Coordinates of C-alpha atoms in Angstrom, one line a residue:
M1190 CA 45.3 90.9 21.9
K1191 CA 44.5 93.9 24.1
R1192 CA 41.4 93.7 26.1
V1193 CA 40.3 97.1 28.4
A1194 CA 37.3 98.4 30.5
L1195 CA 35.6 102.0 30.8
V1196 CA 34.1 102.3 34.0
Q1197 CA 33.0 105.7 35.6
S1198 CA 34.9 105.6 38.9
S1199 CA 34.2 105.3 42.7
Y1200 CA 34.8 106.0 45.4
I1201 CA 37.3 103.2 47.7
P1202 CA 34.7 100.8 45.7
W1203 CA 34.2 96.9 46.6
K1204 CA 36.5 94.4 45.3
G1205 CA 34.3 93.4 42.4
Y1206 CA 35.5 96.9 40.9
F1207 CA 39.0 95.2 41.2
D1208 CA 39.0 91.7 40.1
L1209 CA 37.9 93.5 36.4
I1210 CA 41.0 96.1 36.8
A1211 CA 42.9 92.4 37.8
N1212 CA 41.3 91.4 33.4
V1213 CA 42.7 93.8 31.4
D1214 CA 45.5 95.3 29.7
E1215 CA 43.5 99.1 30.2
F1216 CA 41.7 100.1 32.4
I1217 CA 39.8 103.2 31.5
L1218 CA 37.9 106.2 34.5
F1219 CA 35.2 107.4 31.9
D1220 CA 34.5 109.9 33.7
D1221 CA 34.0 112.8 31.3
A1222 CA 30.2 111.2 31.7
Q1223 CA 28.0 113.4 33.6
Y1224 CA 27.6 112.8 37.7
S1225 CA 25.1 111.8 39.0
S1226 CA 24.2 112.3 42.8
G1227 CA 23.3 109.2 45.3
S1228 CA 25.9 106.6 43.3
W1229 CA 28.7 105.4 44.6
R1230 CA 31.2 107.6 41.9
N1231 CA 31.2 109.7 46.0
R1232 CA 30.8 107.1 48.4
N1233 CA 31.3 103.2 49.9
R1234 CA 29.5 101.3 52.6
I1235 CA 31.4 99.9 55.7
K1236 CA 30.4 97.6 58.6
T1237 CA 30.2 98.6 61.7
A1238 CA 28.5 97.5 65.0
T1239 CA 25.5 98.7 64.1
G1240 CA 24.8 97.9 60.8
P1241 CA 26.6 99.0 57.5
R1242 CA 26.8 102.7 57.2
W1243 CA 27.7 105.7 54.5
L1244 CA 31.0 107.3 53.7
S1245 CA 30.4 109.5 51.9
L1246 CA 32.3 112.2 50.2
P1247 CA 31.0 115.8 51.0
I1248 CA 30.0 117.5 47.4
K1249 CA 30.0 120.6 46.1
R1250 CA 26.7 121.5 44.6
G1251 CA 27.3 122.7 41.2
P1252 CA 25.4 121.9 37.7
L1253 CA 23.0 119.3 36.8
S1254 CA 24.9 118.6 33.7
Q1255 CA 28.0 119.0 35.6
L1256 CA 31.0 115.8 34.7
I1257 CA 32.3 113.5 36.7
N1258 CA 35.3 115.0 36.7
E1259 CA 34.4 117.8 37.6
V1260 CA 33.2 117.7 40.5
T1261 CA 35.1 119.1 43.5
I1262 CA 34.7 118.6 47.3
S1263 CA 33.0 121.6 49.5
D1264 CA 35.2 119.8 52.5
L1265 CA 39.1 119.4 52.9
N1266 CA 38.5 117.7 56.2
W1267 CA 36.4 114.8 55.1
R1268 CA 40.4 112.9 55.0
E1269 CA 40.8 113.2 58.8
R1270 CA 36.8 112.7 59.1
H1271 CA 36.8 109.2 57.5
W1272 CA 40.1 108.1 58.6
R1273 CA 38.0 108.6 62.3
I1274 CA 35.2 106.6 60.8
L1275 CA 37.0 103.8 59.4
V1276 CA 39.3 103.3 63.0
E1277 CA 35.9 103.0 64.3
A1278 CA 34.7 100.7 62.8
Y1279 CA 37.8 98.5 62.6
K1280 CA 40.2 99.2 64.9
K1281 CA 38.7 95.8 66.5
A1282 CA 39.1 94.1 63.1
P1283 CA 42.0 90.7 62.6
C1284 CA 44.0 93.4 60.2
F1285 CA 43.6 96.9 61.7
D1286 CA 47.4 96.7 62.9
E1287 CA 48.7 95.6 60.3
V1288 CA 47.3 97.7 57.1
S1289 CA 46.4 100.9 58.7
P1290 CA 49.9 102.4 58.5
G1291 CA 49.3 102.2 54.5
L1292 CA 45.9 102.5 54.4
E1293 CA 46.6 105.6 57.1
K1294 CA 49.5 107.5 54.2
L1295 CA 46.5 106.8 51.5
Y1296 CA 44.4 109.3 53.1
Q1297 CA 47.3 111.8 53.8
E1298 CA 49.0 111.8 50.9
C1299 CA 46.0 112.7 48.9
A1300 CA 46.1 116.2 48.6
S1301 CA 43.1 116.5 45.4
N1302 CA 40.4 118.2 46.3
R1303 CA 38.5 117.3 42.4
L1304 CA 36.8 113.9 42.7
S1305 CA 37.6 112.1 39.8
E1306 CA 41.2 112.6 41.5
I1307 CA 40.4 111.5 44.5
N1308 CA 38.8 108.1 43.1
R1309 CA 41.8 107.4 40.8
H1310 CA 44.4 108.0 44.1
F1311 CA 42.9 105.0 45.9
L1312 CA 42.7 102.8 43.2
E1313 CA 46.6 103.6 42.0
G1314 CA 47.0 103.0 46.1
L1315 CA 44.5 100.1 47.0
C1316 CA 46.0 97.0 43.6
P1317 CA 49.1 96.9 45.2
L1318 CA 48.2 95.2 48.3
L1319 CA 45.3 93.3 46.1
G1320 CA 48.0 91.9 44.4
V1321 CA 46.0 94.2 41.2
R1322 CA 48.7 94.6 38.5
A1323 CA 46.6 97.7 37.1
N1324 CA 47.2 100.4 34.3
I1325 CA 44.9 103.2 34.5
S1326 CA 44.4 105.9 32.7
R1327 CA 41.5 108.2 31.6
S1328 CA 38.6 108.1 29.3
E1329 CA 39.1 112.2 28.6
D1330 CA 42.7 111.3 27.3
Y1331 CA 40.8 109.6 23.9
S1332 CA 39.3 112.6 22.8
A1333 CA 36.1 110.3 21.9
V1334 CA 32.8 111.5 19.8
G1335 CA 29.5 109.9 19.8
S1336 CA 26.9 108.5 22.1
S1337 CA 26.2 106.2 24.4
S1338 CA 27.6 102.8 22.9
A1339 CA 29.0 104.4 20.2
R1340 CA 30.8 106.5 22.8
V1341 CA 32.8 104.0 24.2
L1342 CA 33.6 102.3 21.2
D1343 CA 35.3 105.2 19.9
I1344 CA 37.5 104.7 22.5
C1345 CA 37.8 101.3 22.6
R1346 CA 39.0 101.9 19.1
K1347 CA 41.3 104.7 19.4
A1348 CA 42.9 102.5 22.6
G1349 CA 43.9 99.7 20.1
A1350 CA 41.5 97.5 22.1
D1351 CA 39.9 94.0 20.9
E1352 CA 38.0 93.0 24.0
Y1353 CA 35.9 95.1 25.8
L1354 CA 35.0 93.5 29.2
T1355 CA 32.3 94.7 31.4
G1356 CA 29.8 94.3 33.6
P1357 CA 26.4 92.2 33.1
A1358 CA 24.6 95.2 34.0
A1359 CA 25.2 97.3 30.6
R1360 CA 23.5 94.3 28.7
A1361 CA 20.7 96.5 29.4
Y1362 CA 21.8 99.5 27.1
L1363 CA 24.7 98.0 25.1
D1364 CA 24.8 97.8 21.4
E1365 CA 26.8 94.5 20.7
D1366 CA 26.7 94.9 16.7
I1367 CA 28.7 97.8 16.5
F1368 CA 31.0 96.3 18.5
R1369 CA 31.0 93.3 16.9
Q1370 CA 30.7 95.0 13.3
A1371 CA 34.3 97.1 14.4
G1372 CA 36.4 93.6 15.0
I1373 CA 35.7 94.5 18.7
E1374 CA 34.5 90.6 20.9
V1375 CA 32.4 92.0 24.2
R1376 CA 33.3 89.9 27.0
W1377 CA 30.4 90.0 30.5
F1378 CA 32.0 89.8 33.4
D1379 CA 30.8 87.5 36.3
Y1380 CA 31.0 89.1 39.8
S1381 CA 28.8 86.2 41.3
G1382 CA 31.1 83.2 43.0
Y1383 CA 33.0 85.7 45.9
P1384 CA 33.6 83.7 48.6
E1385 CA 33.1 85.0 52.4
Y1386 CA 35.4 86.1 54.3
P1387 CA 35.7 86.3 58.2
Q1388 CA 33.5 89.3 58.6
L1389 CA 33.3 91.8 61.7
H1390 CA 29.5 92.8 62.0
P1391 CA 27.9 89.5 60.4
P1392 CA 25.5 89.3 58.3
F1393 CA 28.0 88.7 55.9
D1394 CA 27.5 91.3 53.3
H1395 CA 29.3 91.7 49.9
Q1396 CA 28.3 94.9 49.6
V1397 CA 31.1 97.0 51.1
T1398 CA 34.4 98.8 50.1
V1399 CA 37.2 97.2 49.8
L1400 CA 38.4 98.5 53.0
D1401 CA 36.5 95.9 54.4
L1402 CA 38.0 93.6 53.6
L1403 CA 41.6 94.7 54.4
F1404 CA 41.0 94.8 57.8
N1405 CA 39.5 91.7 58.3
V1406 CA 42.5 89.8 56.4
G1407 CA 45.3 91.8 55.1
S1408 CA 47.8 90.0 53.1
A1409 CA 45.7 87.8 52.3
A1410 CA 42.9 90.0 50.4
A1411 CA 44.1 88.6 47.1
E1412 CA 42.6 84.4 48.2
Y1413 CA 39.8 86.9 48.3
L1414 CA 39.4 88.2 44.8
K1415 CA 39.2 86.2 42.0
G1416 CA 42.2 87.6 39.7
P1417 CA 42.5 87.3 36.3
E1418 CA 40.0 85.0 35.3
L1419 CA 39.9 85.8 31.3

């Protein structure tokens, strides 16, 4: 049995994204889909002493029809700027000294100016720190045909999937019948029930980048993830 997930890449996403990776045999970045501004593709939230703050990658303006894997960065100094912001926000976190050398190295080694490649760089670099086994590929590798649910199904078929794992938001548009007819079971991932962890700057907020978890609990981060459960 092979289980896959197909998700658009995000900039250093929240812990639930990594749990989805942990629960599949192949995690496919769906980045030959249309880019939408103001989404999680190029930004995420951190916690600061003055409240939540967006950490955003500066995007070079392109056509409305551009795909995620076509989006490029407009300011190559973003790495140094983002790291300075993270240091200021989390320098008093309990595990800052433990995790900051590895995280700073991830920023220093991120040489690409393409959004999709930047996102993948951080996903692959953070998974080992979270105890997550990852097999990450790209949707464009499968030369899919069709649109909407049919396109997702075509990628799943070409990836050799027996099961397709997706989040609850997909219930609004995914056509389960065509998957059933193709012999692929659709399974729904539950993002509820995460435990709280010691977090700077209350009240507690789950909807922040996974870096928040690492700065606060360090090597214990995996204890606050669901891990492989399906």
